[in-house]
Amino acid sequence: MQEVMDMLDTPLYSIAQRDSDVYLTLLPDSQVIQTFADPIEALNELFHRALVVGSFEKEKKSLSKTYEDQFKKAKNYIQKSSQKLEDLIQSPPPSQLADVIMANLHEFQNGVKAAELFNFYSNEQIKVALKPNQKPQELAAQLYRKSKNRQLEIQQLENTISAKKSQLEDLEAILLELQEMTGFRDLKKFKKEHQSDKVLQKAPEGLPFKQFEIEGFSVWVGKSAKDNDEMLRNFIHKDDLWLHARQVAGSHVIIRKKGNQVIPDPVLERAASLAAYYSKFKTESLAPIIYTEAKYVRKVKGSAPGSVMVDRESVLMVAPMGPDEQISAN
């Protein structure tokens, strides 16, 4: 205690730092970065480090974490989708089973609903069962359609994986740029050069919409009527796809896309089910959802919050469905 009293009789004023926080201390500290005999000099340095350097480091750290999270999501998506793509390519196409059925239509004569057929592709016997009132030709037609759709799914997965790999390269460059920043001037320049990333640069709770990811596509859902207007005015691009429950109150839903990028039917249907869930149709078994490109959606001056005029819309019937484990949300 006497040693402490002697120390305080002739104090030294130390600036210490722990993580991104700086503080003043008169006692020994393992985190000391600078020491002063003059308390005014110490306070001036504390002010500079806390409000200038400290604020910069906090904002830089926050931005880095945001882009690191995006990097991890993209990498995880590539890993999962690559495995799914490999499984699709390695598994036999449904058209093979359709060929077997069409080659053995005679086995389903006289009302037979199930038969053991020889699969000339795999050289093994397989059992094929029809549904009530289903003809074998109808089952084969379904399998041919499924095979065709699977080819489209493979192509879409390949395109999306390629886009995600390109995104990974961009994110790596951005993280390196953030790492090399030394002051607010660099930070201001960075934000100006990455204006298209303003959604990432803003805290999720400050955004006017919820964020989801469906098969690699970003999907936004407005939080309120006023937020719907803000999202439409300040965040979306003319090529994005806009969805809304037909003729009832609900959230605006946006599927983000670039240029002529094709949105797969499963992505469109899942986004539509979110639009139904976040609307007055939430408790219905089926709901009509309109959709069109964002450039055909406009706000009329003086209209109520969330109210818009829509041209060239299409209608999709879906069952309302909220977020689940298959889509990630912020």
Short mmCIF file of N, CA, C and O in Angstrom, two decimals, residues 10 18 27 39 49 55 57 69 81 98 112 153 175 181 189 213-214 217-218 221 224 246 248 305:
data_model
loop_
_atom_site.label_atom_id
_atom_site.label_comp_id
_atom_site.label_asym_id
_atom_site.label_seq_id
_atom_site.Cartn_x
_atom_site.Cartn_y
_atom_site.Cartn_z
N THR A 10 3.95 11.07 -6.91
CA THR A 10 4.65 11.58 -8.11
C THR A 10 4.19 10.74 -9.30
O THR A 10 4.92 9.87 -9.80
N ARG A 18 -6.52 -1.87 -24.81
CA ARG A 18 -6.94 -3.27 -24.79
C ARG A 18 -7.94 -3.45 -25.93
O ARG A 18 -8.98 -2.80 -25.94
N LEU A 27 -1.62 3.51 -12.65
CA LEU A 27 -1.03 2.31 -12.07
C LEU A 27 -0.32 1.49 -13.15
O LEU A 27 -0.59 1.65 -14.34
N PRO A 39 -0.24 15.77 -17.07
CA PRO A 39 -1.59 15.21 -17.22
C PRO A 39 -2.34 15.80 -18.42
O PRO A 39 -3.17 15.11 -19.04
N ARG A 49 -6.51 9.45 -29.39
CA ARG A 49 -6.55 8.01 -29.63
C ARG A 49 -7.96 7.44 -29.49
O ARG A 49 -8.37 6.58 -30.27
N SER A 55 -12.05 5.29 -32.94
CA SER A 55 -13.24 5.22 -33.78
C SER A 55 -12.92 4.61 -35.14
O SER A 55 -13.69 3.80 -35.68
N GLU A 57 -10.48 2.47 -35.83
CA GLU A 57 -10.22 1.04 -35.67
C GLU A 57 -11.52 0.25 -35.49
O GLU A 57 -11.68 -0.84 -36.03
N ASP A 69 -17.64 -12.28 -42.98
CA ASP A 69 -18.85 -13.11 -42.90
C ASP A 69 -19.35 -13.45 -44.30
O ASP A 69 -19.77 -14.59 -44.56
N SER A 81 -22.77 -26.54 -52.62
CA SER A 81 -23.32 -26.63 -53.98
C SER A 81 -22.47 -27.51 -54.87
O SER A 81 -22.99 -28.19 -55.76
N ALA A 98 -37.50 -43.73 -67.26
CA ALA A 98 -38.58 -43.51 -68.22
C ALA A 98 -38.39 -44.40 -69.44
O ALA A 98 -39.36 -44.98 -69.96
N VAL A 112 -52.53 -53.68 -64.30
CA VAL A 112 -51.39 -53.94 -63.41
C VAL A 112 -50.79 -52.61 -62.96
O VAL A 112 -50.50 -51.74 -63.77
N GLU A 153 -31.13 -27.44 -63.68
CA GLU A 153 -30.62 -27.25 -62.32
C GLU A 153 -29.09 -27.35 -62.29
O GLU A 153 -28.41 -26.57 -61.63
N LEU A 175 -10.79 -7.46 -48.46
CA LEU A 175 -10.24 -7.69 -47.11
C LEU A 175 -8.78 -7.25 -47.03
O LEU A 175 -8.35 -6.71 -46.01
N MET A 181 -5.50 -0.32 -44.53
CA MET A 181 -5.96 1.04 -44.20
C MET A 181 -5.26 1.57 -42.95
O MET A 181 -5.01 0.83 -42.01
N LYS A 189 -12.39 6.89 -48.75
CA LYS A 189 -12.15 6.50 -50.13
C LYS A 189 -12.72 5.11 -50.42
O LYS A 189 -13.31 4.87 -51.48
N GLU A 213 -30.93 -15.64 -47.98
CA GLU A 213 -30.20 -16.17 -49.14
C GLU A 213 -30.83 -17.47 -49.56
O GLU A 213 -30.95 -18.41 -48.76
N ILE A 214 -31.28 -17.53 -50.82
CA ILE A 214 -31.95 -18.71 -51.35
C ILE A 214 -31.17 -19.21 -52.56
O ILE A 214 -31.11 -18.55 -53.59
N PHE A 217 -28.96 -16.67 -54.15
CA PHE A 217 -29.56 -15.38 -54.48
C PHE A 217 -29.93 -14.63 -53.20
O PHE A 217 -30.52 -15.21 -52.27
N SER A 218 -29.59 -13.34 -53.14
CA SER A 218 -29.98 -12.50 -52.01
C SER A 218 -31.44 -12.10 -52.16
O SER A 218 -31.86 -11.65 -53.24
N VAL A 221 -36.71 -8.63 -47.67
CA VAL A 221 -38.12 -8.51 -47.29
C VAL A 221 -38.30 -7.25 -46.46
O VAL A 221 -37.69 -7.11 -45.39
N SER A 224 -41.53 -2.82 -42.93
CA SER A 224 -42.77 -2.07 -42.69
C SER A 224 -43.14 -1.33 -43.96
O SER A 224 -42.39 -1.34 -44.95
N ARG A 246 -50.88 -10.23 -53.84
CA ARG A 246 -51.80 -9.52 -54.74
C ARG A 246 -52.99 -8.91 -53.99
O ARG A 246 -53.72 -9.61 -53.30
N VAL A 248 -53.45 -7.19 -51.35
CA VAL A 248 -53.55 -7.12 -49.89
C VAL A 248 -52.27 -6.48 -49.35
O VAL A 248 -51.26 -6.39 -50.05
N PRO A 305 -47.84 5.14 -47.49
CA PRO A 305 -46.58 4.40 -47.36
C PRO A 305 -46.74 2.96 -47.85
O PRO A 305 -47.70 2.27 -47.50
#
